Short mmCIF file of C-alpha atoms and ligand atoms in Angstrom, two decimals:
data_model
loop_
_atom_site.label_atom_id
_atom_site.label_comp_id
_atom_site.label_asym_id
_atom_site.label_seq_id
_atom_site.Cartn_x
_atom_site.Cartn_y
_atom_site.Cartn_z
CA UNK A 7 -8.70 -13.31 -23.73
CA UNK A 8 -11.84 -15.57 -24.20
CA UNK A 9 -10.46 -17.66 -26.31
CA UNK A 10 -7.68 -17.68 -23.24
CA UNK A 11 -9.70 -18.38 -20.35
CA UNK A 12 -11.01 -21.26 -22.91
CA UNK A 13 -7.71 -23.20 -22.76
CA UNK A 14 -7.89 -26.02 -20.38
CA UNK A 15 -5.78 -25.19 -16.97
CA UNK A 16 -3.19 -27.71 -16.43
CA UNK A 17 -4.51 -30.03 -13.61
CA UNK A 18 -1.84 -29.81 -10.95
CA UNK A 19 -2.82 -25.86 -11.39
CA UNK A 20 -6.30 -26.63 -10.45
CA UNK A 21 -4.93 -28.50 -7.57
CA UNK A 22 -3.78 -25.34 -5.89
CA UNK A 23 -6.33 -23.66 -6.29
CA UNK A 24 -8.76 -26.52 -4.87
CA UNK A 25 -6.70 -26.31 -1.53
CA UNK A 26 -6.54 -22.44 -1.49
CA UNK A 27 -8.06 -21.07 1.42
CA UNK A 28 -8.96 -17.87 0.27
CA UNK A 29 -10.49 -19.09 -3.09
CA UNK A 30 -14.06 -17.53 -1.74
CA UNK A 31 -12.95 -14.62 -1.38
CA UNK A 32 -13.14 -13.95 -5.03
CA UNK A 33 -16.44 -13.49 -5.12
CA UNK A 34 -16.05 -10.50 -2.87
CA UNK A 35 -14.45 -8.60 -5.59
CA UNK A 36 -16.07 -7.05 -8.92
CA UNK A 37 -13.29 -8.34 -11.80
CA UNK A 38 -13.52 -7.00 -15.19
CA UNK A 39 -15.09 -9.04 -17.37
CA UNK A 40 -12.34 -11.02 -20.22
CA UNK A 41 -9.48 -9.39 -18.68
CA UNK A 42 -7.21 -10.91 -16.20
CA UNK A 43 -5.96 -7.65 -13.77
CA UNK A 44 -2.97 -7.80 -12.58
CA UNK A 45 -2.72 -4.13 -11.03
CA UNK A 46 -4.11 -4.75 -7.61
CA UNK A 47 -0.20 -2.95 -7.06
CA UNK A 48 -1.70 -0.31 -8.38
CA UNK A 49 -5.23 0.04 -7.77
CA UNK A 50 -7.12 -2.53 -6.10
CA UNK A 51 -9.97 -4.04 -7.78
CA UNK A 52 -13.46 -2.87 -6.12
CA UNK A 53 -14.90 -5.01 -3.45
CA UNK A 54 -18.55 -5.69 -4.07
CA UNK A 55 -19.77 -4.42 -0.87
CA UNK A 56 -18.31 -0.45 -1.63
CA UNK A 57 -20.99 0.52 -3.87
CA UNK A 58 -24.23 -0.07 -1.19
CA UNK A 59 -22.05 2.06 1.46
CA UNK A 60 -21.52 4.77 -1.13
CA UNK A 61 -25.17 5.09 -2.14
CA UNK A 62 -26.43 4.99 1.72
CA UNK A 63 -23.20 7.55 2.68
CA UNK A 64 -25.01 9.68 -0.58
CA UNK A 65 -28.44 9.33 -0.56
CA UNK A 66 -28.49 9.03 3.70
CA UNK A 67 -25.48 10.36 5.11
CA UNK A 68 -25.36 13.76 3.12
CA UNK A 69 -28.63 13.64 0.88
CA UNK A 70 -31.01 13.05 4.44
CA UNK A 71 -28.98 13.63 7.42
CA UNK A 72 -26.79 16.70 6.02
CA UNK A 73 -24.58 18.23 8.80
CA UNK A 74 -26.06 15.83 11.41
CA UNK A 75 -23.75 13.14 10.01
CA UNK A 76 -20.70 14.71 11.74
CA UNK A 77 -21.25 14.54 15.15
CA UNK A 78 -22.35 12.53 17.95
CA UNK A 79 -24.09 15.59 19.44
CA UNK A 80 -27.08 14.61 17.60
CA UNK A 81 -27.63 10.70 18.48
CA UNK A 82 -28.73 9.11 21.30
CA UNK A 83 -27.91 5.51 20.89
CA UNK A 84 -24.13 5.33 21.20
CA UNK A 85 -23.70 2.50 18.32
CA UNK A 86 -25.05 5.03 16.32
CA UNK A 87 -22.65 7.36 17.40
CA UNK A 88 -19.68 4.95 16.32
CA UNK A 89 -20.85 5.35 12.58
CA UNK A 90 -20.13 9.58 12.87
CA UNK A 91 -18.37 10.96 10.16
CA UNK A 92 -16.29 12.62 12.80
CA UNK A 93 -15.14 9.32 14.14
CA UNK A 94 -14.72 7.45 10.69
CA UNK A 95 -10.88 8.75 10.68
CA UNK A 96 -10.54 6.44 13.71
CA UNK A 97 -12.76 3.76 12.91
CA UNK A 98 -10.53 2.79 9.21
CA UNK A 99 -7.40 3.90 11.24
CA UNK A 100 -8.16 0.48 13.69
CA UNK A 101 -8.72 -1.41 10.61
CA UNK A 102 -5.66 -0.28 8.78
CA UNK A 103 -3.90 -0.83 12.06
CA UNK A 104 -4.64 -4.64 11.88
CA UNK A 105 -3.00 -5.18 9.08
CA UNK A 106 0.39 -3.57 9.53
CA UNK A 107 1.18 -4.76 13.67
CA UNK A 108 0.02 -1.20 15.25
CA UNK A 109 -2.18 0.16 17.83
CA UNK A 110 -5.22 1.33 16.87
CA UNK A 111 -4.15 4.77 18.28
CA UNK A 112 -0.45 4.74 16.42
CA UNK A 113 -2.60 5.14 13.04
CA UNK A 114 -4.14 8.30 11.28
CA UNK A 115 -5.78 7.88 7.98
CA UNK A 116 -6.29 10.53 5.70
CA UNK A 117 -4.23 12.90 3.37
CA UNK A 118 -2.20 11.21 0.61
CA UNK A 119 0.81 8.73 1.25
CA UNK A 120 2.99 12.08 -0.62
CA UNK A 121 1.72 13.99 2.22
CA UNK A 122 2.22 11.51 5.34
CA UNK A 123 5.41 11.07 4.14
CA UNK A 124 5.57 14.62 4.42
CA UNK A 125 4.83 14.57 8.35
CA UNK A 126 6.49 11.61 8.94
CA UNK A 127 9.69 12.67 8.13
CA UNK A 128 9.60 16.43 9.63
CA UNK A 129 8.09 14.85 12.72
CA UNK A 130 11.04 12.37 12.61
CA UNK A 131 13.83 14.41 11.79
CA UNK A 132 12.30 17.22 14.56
CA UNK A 133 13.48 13.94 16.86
CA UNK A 134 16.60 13.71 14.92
CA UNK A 135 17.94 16.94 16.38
CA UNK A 136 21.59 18.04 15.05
CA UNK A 137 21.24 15.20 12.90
CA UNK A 138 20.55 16.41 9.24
CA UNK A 139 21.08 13.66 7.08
CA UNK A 140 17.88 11.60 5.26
CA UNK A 141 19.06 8.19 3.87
CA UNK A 142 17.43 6.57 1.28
CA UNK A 143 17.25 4.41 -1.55
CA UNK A 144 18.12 6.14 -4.90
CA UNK A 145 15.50 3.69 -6.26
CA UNK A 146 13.19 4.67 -3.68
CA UNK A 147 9.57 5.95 -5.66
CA UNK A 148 9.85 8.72 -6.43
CA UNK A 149 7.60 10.90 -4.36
CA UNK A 150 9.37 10.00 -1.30
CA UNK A 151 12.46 11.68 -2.45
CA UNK A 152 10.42 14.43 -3.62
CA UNK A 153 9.25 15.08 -0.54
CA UNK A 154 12.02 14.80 1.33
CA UNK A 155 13.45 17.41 -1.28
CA UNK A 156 10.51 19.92 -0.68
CA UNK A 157 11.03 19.71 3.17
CA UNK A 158 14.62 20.59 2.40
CA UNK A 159 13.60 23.07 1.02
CA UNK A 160 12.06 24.73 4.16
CA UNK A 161 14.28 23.61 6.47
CA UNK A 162 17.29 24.62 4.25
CA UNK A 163 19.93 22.39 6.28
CA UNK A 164 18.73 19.26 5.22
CA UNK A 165 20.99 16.60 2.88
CA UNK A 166 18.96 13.63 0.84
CA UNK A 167 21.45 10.99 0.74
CA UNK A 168 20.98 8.27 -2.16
CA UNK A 169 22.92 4.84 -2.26
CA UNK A 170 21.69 1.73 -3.75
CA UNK A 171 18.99 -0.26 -1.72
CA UNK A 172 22.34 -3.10 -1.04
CA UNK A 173 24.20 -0.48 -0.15
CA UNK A 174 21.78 1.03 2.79
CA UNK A 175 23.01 -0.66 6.17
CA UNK A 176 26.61 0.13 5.38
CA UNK A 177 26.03 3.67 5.07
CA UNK A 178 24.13 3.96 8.68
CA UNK A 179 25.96 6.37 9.67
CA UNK A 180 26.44 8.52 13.07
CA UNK A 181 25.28 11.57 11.05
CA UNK A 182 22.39 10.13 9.53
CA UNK A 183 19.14 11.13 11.46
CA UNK A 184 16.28 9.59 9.38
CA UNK A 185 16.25 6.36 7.34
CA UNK A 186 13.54 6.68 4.58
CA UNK A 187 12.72 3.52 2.79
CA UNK A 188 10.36 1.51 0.98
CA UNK A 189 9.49 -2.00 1.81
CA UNK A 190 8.83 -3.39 -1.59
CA UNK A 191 10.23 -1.82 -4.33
CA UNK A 192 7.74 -0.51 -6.96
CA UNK A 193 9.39 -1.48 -10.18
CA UNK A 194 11.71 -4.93 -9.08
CA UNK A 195 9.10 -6.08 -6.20
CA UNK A 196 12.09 -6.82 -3.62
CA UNK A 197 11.61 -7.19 -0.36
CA UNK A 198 13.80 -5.18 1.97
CA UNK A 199 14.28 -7.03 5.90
CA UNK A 200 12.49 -4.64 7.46
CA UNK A 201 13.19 -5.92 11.25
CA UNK A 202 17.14 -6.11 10.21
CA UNK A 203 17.29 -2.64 9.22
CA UNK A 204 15.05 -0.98 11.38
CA UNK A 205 17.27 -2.76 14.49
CA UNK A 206 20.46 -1.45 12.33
CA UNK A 207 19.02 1.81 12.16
CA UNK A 208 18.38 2.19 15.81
CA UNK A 209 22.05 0.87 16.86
CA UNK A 210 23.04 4.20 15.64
CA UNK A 211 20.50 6.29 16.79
CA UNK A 212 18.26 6.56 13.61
CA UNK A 213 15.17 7.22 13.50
CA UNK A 214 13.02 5.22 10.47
CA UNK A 215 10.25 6.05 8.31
CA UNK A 216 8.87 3.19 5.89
CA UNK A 217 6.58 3.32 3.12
CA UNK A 218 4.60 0.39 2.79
CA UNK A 219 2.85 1.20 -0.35
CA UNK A 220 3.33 -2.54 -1.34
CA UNK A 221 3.04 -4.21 1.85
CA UNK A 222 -0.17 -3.24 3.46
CA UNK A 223 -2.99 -5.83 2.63
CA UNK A 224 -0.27 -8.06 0.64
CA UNK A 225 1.25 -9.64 4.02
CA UNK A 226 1.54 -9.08 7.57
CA UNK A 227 3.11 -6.20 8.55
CA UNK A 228 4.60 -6.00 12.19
CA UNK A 229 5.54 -2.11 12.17
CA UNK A 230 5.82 -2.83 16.06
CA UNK A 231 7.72 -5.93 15.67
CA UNK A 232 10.11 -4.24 14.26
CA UNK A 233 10.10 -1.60 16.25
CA UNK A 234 9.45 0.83 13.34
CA UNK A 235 9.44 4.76 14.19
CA UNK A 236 6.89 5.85 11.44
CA UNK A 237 5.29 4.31 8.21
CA UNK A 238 3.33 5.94 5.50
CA UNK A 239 1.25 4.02 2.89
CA UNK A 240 -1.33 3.74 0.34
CA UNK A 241 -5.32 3.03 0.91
CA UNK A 242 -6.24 2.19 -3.00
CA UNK A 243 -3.72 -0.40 -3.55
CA UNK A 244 -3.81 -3.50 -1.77
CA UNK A 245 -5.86 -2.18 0.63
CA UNK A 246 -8.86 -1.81 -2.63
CA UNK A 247 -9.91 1.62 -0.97
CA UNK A 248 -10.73 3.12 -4.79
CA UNK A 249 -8.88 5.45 -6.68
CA UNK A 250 -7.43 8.48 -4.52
CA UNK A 251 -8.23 6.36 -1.51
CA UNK A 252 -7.04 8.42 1.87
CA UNK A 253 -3.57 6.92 2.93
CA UNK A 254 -2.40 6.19 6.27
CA UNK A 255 0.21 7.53 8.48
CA UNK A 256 2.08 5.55 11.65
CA UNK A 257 3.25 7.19 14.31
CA UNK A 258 5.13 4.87 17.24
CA UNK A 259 3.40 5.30 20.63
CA UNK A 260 6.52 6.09 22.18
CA UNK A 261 6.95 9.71 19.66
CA UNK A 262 3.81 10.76 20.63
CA UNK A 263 4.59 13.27 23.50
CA UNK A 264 7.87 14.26 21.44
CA UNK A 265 6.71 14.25 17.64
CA UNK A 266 5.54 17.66 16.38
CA UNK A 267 2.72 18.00 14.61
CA UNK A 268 3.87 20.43 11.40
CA UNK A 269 0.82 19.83 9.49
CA UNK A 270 -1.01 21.09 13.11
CA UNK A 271 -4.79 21.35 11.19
CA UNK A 272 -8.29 21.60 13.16
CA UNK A 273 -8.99 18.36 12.79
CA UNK A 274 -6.02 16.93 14.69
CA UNK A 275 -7.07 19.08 17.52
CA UNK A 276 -8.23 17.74 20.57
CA UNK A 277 -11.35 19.73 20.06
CA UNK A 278 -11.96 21.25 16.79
CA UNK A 279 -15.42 22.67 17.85
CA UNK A 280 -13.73 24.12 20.95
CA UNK A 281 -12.65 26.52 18.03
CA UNK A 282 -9.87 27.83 20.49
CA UNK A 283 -7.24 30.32 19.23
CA UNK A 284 -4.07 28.08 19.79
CA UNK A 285 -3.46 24.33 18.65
CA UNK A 286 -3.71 21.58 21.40
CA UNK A 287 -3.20 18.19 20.01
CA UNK A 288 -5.97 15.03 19.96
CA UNK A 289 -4.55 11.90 21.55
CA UNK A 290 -2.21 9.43 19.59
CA UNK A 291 -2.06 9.78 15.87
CA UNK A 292 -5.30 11.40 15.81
CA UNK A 293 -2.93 14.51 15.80
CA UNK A 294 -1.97 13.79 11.97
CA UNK A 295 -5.20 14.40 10.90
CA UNK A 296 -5.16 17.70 9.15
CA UNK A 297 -8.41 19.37 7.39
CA UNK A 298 -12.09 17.83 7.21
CA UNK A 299 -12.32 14.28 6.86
CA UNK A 300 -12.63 13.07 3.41
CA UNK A 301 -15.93 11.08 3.88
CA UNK A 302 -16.62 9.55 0.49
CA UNK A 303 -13.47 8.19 0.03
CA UNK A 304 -12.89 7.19 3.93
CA UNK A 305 -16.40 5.46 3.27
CA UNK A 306 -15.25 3.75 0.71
CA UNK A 307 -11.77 2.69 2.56
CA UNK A 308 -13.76 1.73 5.50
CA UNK A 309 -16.15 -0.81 3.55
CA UNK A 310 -13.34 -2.18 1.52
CA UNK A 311 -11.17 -2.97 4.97
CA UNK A 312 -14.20 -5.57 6.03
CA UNK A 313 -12.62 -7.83 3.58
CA UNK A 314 -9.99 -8.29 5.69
CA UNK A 315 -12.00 -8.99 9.18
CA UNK A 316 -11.89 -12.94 8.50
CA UNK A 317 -8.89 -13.16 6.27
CA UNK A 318 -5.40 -14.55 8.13
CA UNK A 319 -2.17 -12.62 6.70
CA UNK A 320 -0.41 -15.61 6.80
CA UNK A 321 -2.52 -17.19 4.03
CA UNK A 322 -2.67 -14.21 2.24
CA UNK A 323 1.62 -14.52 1.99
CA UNK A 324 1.62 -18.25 1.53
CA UNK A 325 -0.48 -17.77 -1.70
CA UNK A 326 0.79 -14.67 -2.84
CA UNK A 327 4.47 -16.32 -2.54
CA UNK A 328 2.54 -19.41 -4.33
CA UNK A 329 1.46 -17.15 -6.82
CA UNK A 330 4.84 -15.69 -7.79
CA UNK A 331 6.43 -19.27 -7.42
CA UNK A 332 3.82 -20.13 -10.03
CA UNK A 333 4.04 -17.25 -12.18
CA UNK A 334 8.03 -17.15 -12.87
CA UNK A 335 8.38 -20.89 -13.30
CA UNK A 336 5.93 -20.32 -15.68
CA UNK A 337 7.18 -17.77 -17.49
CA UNK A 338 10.88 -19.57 -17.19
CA UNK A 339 10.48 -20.71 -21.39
CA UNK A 340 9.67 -17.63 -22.57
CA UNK A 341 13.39 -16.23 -21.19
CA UNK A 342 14.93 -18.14 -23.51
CA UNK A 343 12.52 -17.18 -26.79
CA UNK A 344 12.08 -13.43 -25.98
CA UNK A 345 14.55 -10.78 -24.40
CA UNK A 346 12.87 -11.02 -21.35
CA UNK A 347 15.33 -10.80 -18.24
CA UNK A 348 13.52 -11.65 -14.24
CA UNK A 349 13.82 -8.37 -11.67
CA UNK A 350 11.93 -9.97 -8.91
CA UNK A 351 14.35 -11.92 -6.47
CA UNK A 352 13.74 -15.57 -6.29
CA UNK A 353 14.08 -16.17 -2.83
CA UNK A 354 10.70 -15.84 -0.95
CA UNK A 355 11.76 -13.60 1.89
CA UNK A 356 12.94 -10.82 -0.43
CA UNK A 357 9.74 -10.72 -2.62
CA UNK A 358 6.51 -8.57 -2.20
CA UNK A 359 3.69 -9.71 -3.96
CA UNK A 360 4.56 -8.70 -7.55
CA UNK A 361 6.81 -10.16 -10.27
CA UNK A 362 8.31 -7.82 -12.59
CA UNK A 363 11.21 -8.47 -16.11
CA UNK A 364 12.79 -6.33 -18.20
CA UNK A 365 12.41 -5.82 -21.96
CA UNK A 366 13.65 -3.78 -24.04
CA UNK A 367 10.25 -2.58 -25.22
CA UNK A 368 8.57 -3.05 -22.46
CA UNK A 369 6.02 0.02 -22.65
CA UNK A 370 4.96 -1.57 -26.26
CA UNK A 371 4.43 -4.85 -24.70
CA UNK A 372 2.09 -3.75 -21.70
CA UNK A 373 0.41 -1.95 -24.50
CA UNK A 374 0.01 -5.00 -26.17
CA UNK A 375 -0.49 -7.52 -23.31
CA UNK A 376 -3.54 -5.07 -21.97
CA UNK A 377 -5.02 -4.70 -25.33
CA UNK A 378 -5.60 -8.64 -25.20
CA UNK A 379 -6.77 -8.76 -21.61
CA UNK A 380 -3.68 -8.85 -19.48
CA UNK A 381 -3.75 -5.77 -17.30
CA UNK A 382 -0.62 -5.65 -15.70
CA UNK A 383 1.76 -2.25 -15.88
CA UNK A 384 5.28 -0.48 -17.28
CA UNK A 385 7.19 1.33 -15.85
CA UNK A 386 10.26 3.54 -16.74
CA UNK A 387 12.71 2.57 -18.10
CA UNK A 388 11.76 -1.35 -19.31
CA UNK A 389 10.01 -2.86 -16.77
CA UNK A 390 6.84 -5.20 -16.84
CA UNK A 391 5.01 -5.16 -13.39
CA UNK A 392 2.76 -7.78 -13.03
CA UNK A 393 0.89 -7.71 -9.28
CA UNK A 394 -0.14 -11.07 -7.53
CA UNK A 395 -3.66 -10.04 -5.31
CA UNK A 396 -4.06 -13.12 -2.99
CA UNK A 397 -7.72 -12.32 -2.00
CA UNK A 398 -8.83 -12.41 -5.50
CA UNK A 399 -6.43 -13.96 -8.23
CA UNK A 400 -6.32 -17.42 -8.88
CA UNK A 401 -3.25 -19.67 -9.59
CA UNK A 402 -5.50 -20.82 -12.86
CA UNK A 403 -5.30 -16.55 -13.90
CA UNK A 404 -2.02 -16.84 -13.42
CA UNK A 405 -2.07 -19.81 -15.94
CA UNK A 406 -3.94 -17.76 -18.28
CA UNK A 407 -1.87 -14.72 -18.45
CA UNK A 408 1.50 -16.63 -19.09
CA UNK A 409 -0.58 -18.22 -21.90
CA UNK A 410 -1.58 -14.91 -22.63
CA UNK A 411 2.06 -13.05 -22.44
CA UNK A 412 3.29 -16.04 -24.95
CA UNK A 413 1.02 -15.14 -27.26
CA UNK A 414 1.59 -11.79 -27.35
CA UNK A 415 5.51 -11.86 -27.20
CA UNK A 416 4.74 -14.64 -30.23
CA UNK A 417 2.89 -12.61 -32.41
CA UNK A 418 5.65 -9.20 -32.16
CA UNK A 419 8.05 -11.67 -32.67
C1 PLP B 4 5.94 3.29 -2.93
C2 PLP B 4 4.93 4.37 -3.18
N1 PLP B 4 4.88 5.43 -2.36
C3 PLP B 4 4.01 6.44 -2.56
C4 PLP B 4 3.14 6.41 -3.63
C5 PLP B 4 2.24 7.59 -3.91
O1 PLP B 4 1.26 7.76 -2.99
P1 PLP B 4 0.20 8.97 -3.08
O2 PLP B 4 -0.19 9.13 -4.50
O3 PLP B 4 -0.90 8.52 -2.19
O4 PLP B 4 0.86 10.18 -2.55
C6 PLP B 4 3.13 5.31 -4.49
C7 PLP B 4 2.19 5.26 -5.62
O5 PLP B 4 2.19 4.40 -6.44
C8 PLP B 4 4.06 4.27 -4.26
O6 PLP B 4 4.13 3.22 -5.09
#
């Protein structure tokens, strides 16, 4: 990869990136040294500010203050009070909420995306009444439809129906009570018109829940432009939370009188140290929080969020769609030389911020490809996934790891 990042970069590459606007942000980012990563889909790379706010939340937080980090019972000075581990829930939630077009108070953080998908859909399908019916992708990742499967379970009435992602709007049905969906999908990167379907959805009464695993932090989200009913999603990919970063959970102001709280844990109490016998829900979508806040990692979340507080979303689309543009046309010759077939739709408004092909041995490849310094990922059954990270990738990497993927594909062949 040395001798890679050695090659000279085409100059009307370097002319993109000398009229990016988020080419400083880079240098926010820790980036593994000869490697090009290409995972931020994944798990975000670290921003360099995390490791100062772990080591104060260690040696500080818990090694000084102890149990006097939780509350604001302790502090005078109300600023001070802000920084309470009790509150940090809140604080990333209003971050988080930013990002994807919500209220600060439609937004819990915490738990896993498995397990806010969890409470999204029994909270939705609670709403849903007579109607039993989930509808969802058959591509959708897979955790969704395991969840959906283990609530099922419970319930015992429930039916997870599958079509294909093209065949979703025309099987809106009267029955149907919950649309589950993904924005982007995981393996192809397509972009599903989230305004179109959520507005389809509600013509017939159904209630949605999307996962924006991919979206968050890779564009602007407008959950309440769309007039979304709940979202889940992910705090270590895009969002560059760390590994086993807490996800989020959205709950539409208008469901919170109505929506039950199933996972109904201390913490989404309205007073936890009230200790009282019977549950009595916090305010908005502090409900959804369910045990003890998960401090380290919120820490970490909460840090990693500031990279966002001067970015624009609409730069951070315009490159990452500049990106992909760049990256297939690209790769384009090597279609013809290698069995290499494009996933990722062409047109802009059904791509996320990945670009993914097939081939045939596709898990030998990304074996290959990371072994020289291209970090991208496979997934079942033949796909290569490679993710576009606007805030720290530039069009010259993307330069680099075509190179890169040519050689590779070269030397098997
Ligand atoms: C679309 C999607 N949903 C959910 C998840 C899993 O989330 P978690 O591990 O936080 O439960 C992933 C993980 O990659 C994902 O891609």
């Amino acid at each position: 990869m040395t001798t890679l990042q050695a090659q000279t970069v085409p100059a009307h590459i370097h002319a993109l990136d000398a009229h990016d606007p988020l080419r400083h942000k880079r240098e926010e980012f820790v980036l593994p040294e000869g490697a090009i990563y290409l995972d931020g889909n994944s798990l975000g790379a670290m921003p360099r500010r995390v490791p100062a706010r772990l080591s104060h939340v260690a040696s500080q937080e818990w090694g000084q203050q102890l149990i006097r980090s939780w509350t604001a019972q302790t502090r005078d000075d109300p600023a001070e009070a802000a920084q309470d581990w009790m509150a940090l829930p809140d604080r990333v939630a209003a971050k988080v909420a930013r990002l994807i077009g919500a209220g600060p108070h439609e937004v819990a953080v915490g738990d896993s995306t498995s397990v806010n998908t969890f409470k999204a859909l029994a909270a939705a399908l609670s709403l849903a009444g007579e109607r039993r019916v989930i509808l969802t992708d058959a591509d959708n990742f897979p955790t969704d439809l395991y969840m959906a499967q283990g609530l099922g379970t419970l319930t015992g009435d429930l039916e997870l129906r599958r079509v294909p992602a093209a065949d979703v709007a025309a099987n809106l049905t009267s029955d149907v009570g919950v649309l589950l969906l993904t924005e982007v999908d995981y393996r192809t990167g397509r972009r599903l018109d989230m305004a179109a379907l959520s507005e389809q959805a509600r013509a017939q009464g159904i209630l949605t829940v999307w996962d924006l695993a991919h979206s968050a932090g890779a564009f602007a989200v407008d959950l309440n432009g769309c007039r979304a009913d709940f979202a889940v999603g992910c705090g270590y990919k895009f969002l560059n939370g760390g590994p086993g970063a807490p996800a989020f959970l959205f709950v539409a102001e208008r469901h919170h009188a109505a929506a039950p709280v199933v996972l109904s844990g201390w913490m989404g109490h309205a007073d936890p140290f009230e200790m009282a016998r019977d549950y009595a829900p916090a305010p908005g979508a502090r409900r959804f929080v369910v045990g003890t806040p998960q401090v380290l990692s919120l820490s970490a979340l909460d840090t990693a969020l500031d990279v966002f507080a001067d970015v624009d979303l609409r730069d951070v689309r315009e490159k990452s769609l500049s990106l992909g543009r760049t990256f297939m046309a690209l790769m384009e010759p090597l279609l013809s030389r290698f069995p290499l077939t494009l996933v990722t739709p062409t047109a802009e408004v059904e791509r996320g911020s990945q670009v993914s092909y097939r081939h045939p041995q596709a898990r030998e490849v990304m074996a290959h490809l990371i072994a020289a310094g291209i970090i991208g990922d496979f997934r079942t059954p033949d796909i290569l996934r490679f993710g576009l990270t606007p805030l720290y990738h530039s069009h010259a990497d993307v330069w680099h790891a075509v190179q890169g993927i040519g050689a590779v594909l070269e030397a098997r062949a």
